[in-house]
Amino acid sequence: DVRTIMAGMGDALMGSGVASGENRALAAAEQAITSPLLDGAEVSGARGVLINITGNNSLSMFEIGEAASLIQQASGDGANVIWGMVIDEEMGDQLRVTVIATGFNRDARLADQMQKPKKTVEKAILSGNDFEPNNFEELDKPTFKRERKKIDPRSRNGSLSLFPIEEDEALPEGPDNLDIPTFLRKQID
């Protein structure tokens, strides 16, 4: 329910009200939609409203309906209103209504985004050893099917530079042999 109301809806407001006695549902709902948490803002124009009503076992469906309909009227006809209730025996005679309203000015925000000029993507500068800008047909093949040249990662032009390594070259014998771990070589000295 929270995801349904909150996802992608933009700004959100939250209000809470607590009341007891006769007409406690209407009083708590009125406090919730005029709550100081709303900082003078109203729930009218909200596209999504989530209502939580908390009370003890004496909480009736009539009270829930009163609170929900008052908040529905305040938010407007186009709002998606989802309500839920919680039984909490520690509330005593009190009833708490919590309201989360979302989706304010969504149409105006979308209109602003549509009017903003889109960023243009400049030509990317690619670098690579065998990149040929005229060979785009080759890129249509999956990578694993393309024939690739083997490139030494140490060089820029694809050939071995500075230190050619022959695979058959044996490592020197003696204390310089790197097959012996460092800590053992240091113990030998």
Coordinates of C-alpha atoms in Angstrom, one line a residue:
D1 CA 0.0 0.0 0.0
V2 CA 2.8 2.4 0.9
R3 CA 4.6 1.7 -2.4
T4 CA 1.3 2.1 -4.4
I5 CA 0.8 5.6 -2.9
M6 CA 4.4 6.8 -2.7
A7 CA 6.2 5.4 -5.7
G8 CA 7.0 8.1 -8.3
M9 CA 4.5 10.6 -6.9
G10 CA 6.9 13.4 -5.9
D11 CA 6.4 15.5 -2.9
A12 CA 4.6 14.0 0.1
L13 CA 2.9 15.5 3.2
M14 CA 2.2 13.8 6.5
G15 CA -0.3 14.8 9.2
S16 CA -1.5 13.2 12.4
G17 CA -4.4 13.9 14.8
V18 CA -5.6 12.4 18.0
A19 CA -9.0 12.8 19.6
S20 CA -11.2 11.1 22.1
G21 CA -14.9 11.2 23.1
E22 CA -17.9 11.7 20.9
N23 CA -17.1 12.3 17.2
R24 CA -13.5 11.4 17.8
A25 CA -13.0 10.0 14.3
L26 CA -14.1 13.3 12.7
A27 CA -12.0 15.4 15.1
A28 CA -8.9 13.3 14.6
A29 CA -9.3 13.3 10.8
E30 CA -9.7 17.1 10.9
Q31 CA -6.6 17.5 13.0
A32 CA -4.7 15.2 10.7
I33 CA -5.5 17.2 7.5
T34 CA -4.8 20.6 9.3
S35 CA -1.8 19.3 11.3
P36 CA 1.1 21.6 12.1
L37 CA 3.3 18.9 10.3
L38 CA 1.6 20.0 7.1
D39 CA 3.0 23.6 7.6
G40 CA -0.1 25.3 6.3
A41 CA -0.3 23.0 3.2
E42 CA -3.5 21.3 2.3
V43 CA -4.2 17.7 1.1
S44 CA -6.4 19.0 -1.6
G45 CA -5.0 18.1 -5.0
A46 CA -3.2 15.0 -3.8
R47 CA -3.3 12.1 -6.2
G48 CA -2.5 9.5 -3.5
V49 CA -3.6 9.3 0.1
L50 CA -2.7 6.7 2.7
I51 CA -4.7 6.7 6.0
N52 CA -3.9 4.8 9.2
I53 CA -6.5 4.8 11.9
T54 CA -5.5 3.5 15.3
G55 CA -7.8 2.8 18.2
N56 CA -8.8 0.2 20.7
N57 CA -11.4 -2.6 20.3
S58 CA -14.2 -0.1 20.5
L59 CA -13.2 1.3 17.1
S60 CA -16.1 0.9 14.7
M61 CA -16.4 0.7 11.0
F62 CA -18.7 3.7 11.1
E63 CA -15.9 5.8 12.7
I64 CA -13.4 4.5 10.1
G65 CA -15.8 5.4 7.3
E66 CA -16.4 8.9 8.7
A67 CA -12.7 9.7 9.0
A68 CA -11.9 8.2 5.5
S69 CA -14.7 10.1 3.8
L70 CA -13.7 13.4 5.4
I71 CA -10.1 12.9 4.2
Q72 CA -11.4 11.8 0.7
Q73 CA -13.5 14.9 0.4
A74 CA -10.5 17.1 1.5
S75 CA -8.1 15.5 -1.0
G76 CA -10.5 15.6 -4.0
D77 CA -12.3 13.1 -6.2
G78 CA -9.3 12.1 -8.3
A79 CA -7.2 10.8 -5.3
N80 CA -6.4 7.2 -4.8
V81 CA -7.2 6.7 -1.1
I82 CA -6.1 3.6 0.8
W83 CA -6.9 3.2 4.5
G84 CA -6.0 0.7 7.1
M85 CA -6.7 0.3 10.8
V86 CA -4.7 -0.9 13.8
I87 CA -6.1 -2.1 17.1
D88 CA -4.0 -0.9 20.0
E89 CA -5.4 -1.4 23.5
E90 CA -3.0 1.1 25.0
M91 CA -4.9 3.9 23.1
G92 CA -7.7 3.8 25.6
D93 CA -10.6 6.1 24.5
Q94 CA -8.3 7.9 22.0
L95 CA -8.3 7.5 18.3
R96 CA -5.3 8.5 16.1
V97 CA -5.5 9.3 12.4
T98 CA -2.3 9.5 10.4
V99 CA -2.4 10.8 6.8
I100 CA 0.3 10.6 4.1
A101 CA -0.7 12.5 0.9
T102 CA 1.4 12.4 -2.3
G103 CA 1.3 13.5 -5.9
F104 CA 1.0 17.2 -5.5
N105 CA 1.7 19.3 -8.6
R106 CA 2.7 16.2 -10.5
D107 CA 1.2 17.5 -13.7
A108 CA 3.0 20.9 -13.4
R109 CA 6.3 19.1 -12.6
L110 CA 5.9 16.9 -15.7
A111 CA 5.0 19.9 -17.8
D112 CA 8.2 21.6 -16.6
Q113 CA 10.3 18.6 -17.5
M114 CA 8.8 18.4 -21.0
Q115 CA 9.6 22.1 -21.6
K116 CA 13.3 21.8 -20.5
P117 CA 15.6 21.3 -23.4
K118 CA 17.1 17.9 -23.6
K119 CA 20.8 17.6 -23.3
T120 CA 22.6 16.8 -26.5
V121 CA 25.0 14.0 -26.6
E122 CA 28.3 15.0 -28.1
K123 CA 30.3 12.6 -30.2
A124 CA 32.2 10.3 -27.9
I125 CA 35.9 10.1 -28.2
L126 CA 36.8 6.5 -28.3
S127 CA 40.3 5.2 -28.0
G128 CA 41.5 1.7 -28.6
N129 CA 44.1 -0.3 -30.5
D130 CA 42.0 -1.7 -33.2
F131 CA 39.0 0.6 -33.3
E132 CA 38.1 1.5 -36.9
P133 CA 35.2 4.0 -37.2
N134 CA 34.3 2.7 -40.7
N135 CA 33.9 -0.9 -39.6
F136 CA 30.5 -0.8 -37.9
E137 CA 29.3 -4.0 -39.6
E138 CA 31.9 -5.9 -37.5
L139 CA 30.2 -4.6 -34.4
D140 CA 26.9 -6.3 -35.4
K141 CA 28.5 -9.7 -34.6
P142 CA 28.5 -10.8 -31.0
T143 CA 31.9 -10.3 -29.3
F144 CA 32.6 -14.0 -28.9
K145 CA 32.2 -14.6 -32.6
R146 CA 34.5 -11.7 -33.7
E147 CA 38.1 -12.5 -34.5
R148 CA 40.2 -10.5 -32.2
K149 CA 43.9 -9.7 -32.3
K150 CA 45.9 -10.6 -29.2
I151 CA 47.3 -7.4 -27.7
D152 CA 49.9 -7.0 -25.0
P153 CA 48.2 -4.8 -22.4
R154 CA 51.6 -3.3 -21.6
S155 CA 51.9 -1.7 -25.0
R156 CA 49.9 0.9 -26.9
N157 CA 50.6 -0.4 -30.4
G158 CA 49.9 -4.1 -29.9
S159 CA 53.5 -5.2 -30.0
L160 CA 55.7 -6.2 -27.1
S161 CA 57.7 -3.3 -25.9
L162 CA 60.8 -2.9 -23.7
F163 CA 61.0 -6.4 -22.2
P164 CA 60.3 -9.3 -24.5
I165 CA 59.5 -12.5 -22.6
E166 CA 60.2 -15.9 -24.0
E167 CA 58.0 -18.7 -22.7
D168 CA 60.8 -21.3 -22.6
E169 CA 63.1 -19.1 -20.6
A170 CA 64.0 -20.8 -17.4
L171 CA 64.3 -18.9 -14.1
P172 CA 67.7 -18.6 -12.7
E173 CA 68.9 -21.1 -10.1
G174 CA 70.0 -20.2 -6.7
P175 CA 68.9 -17.6 -4.1
D176 CA 67.3 -15.4 -6.8
N177 CA 64.7 -18.1 -7.6
L178 CA 61.3 -16.6 -7.1
D179 CA 59.7 -20.0 -6.7
I180 CA 60.7 -19.8 -3.0
P181 CA 58.4 -17.6 -1.0
T182 CA 60.0 -14.4 0.3
F183 CA 59.8 -15.3 4.0
L184 CA 61.7 -18.5 3.3
R185 CA 64.3 -16.7 1.2
K186 CA 64.9 -14.2 3.9
Q187 CA 65.4 -17.0 6.5
I188 CA 68.1 -18.5 4.3
D189 CA 70.2 -15.4 4.2

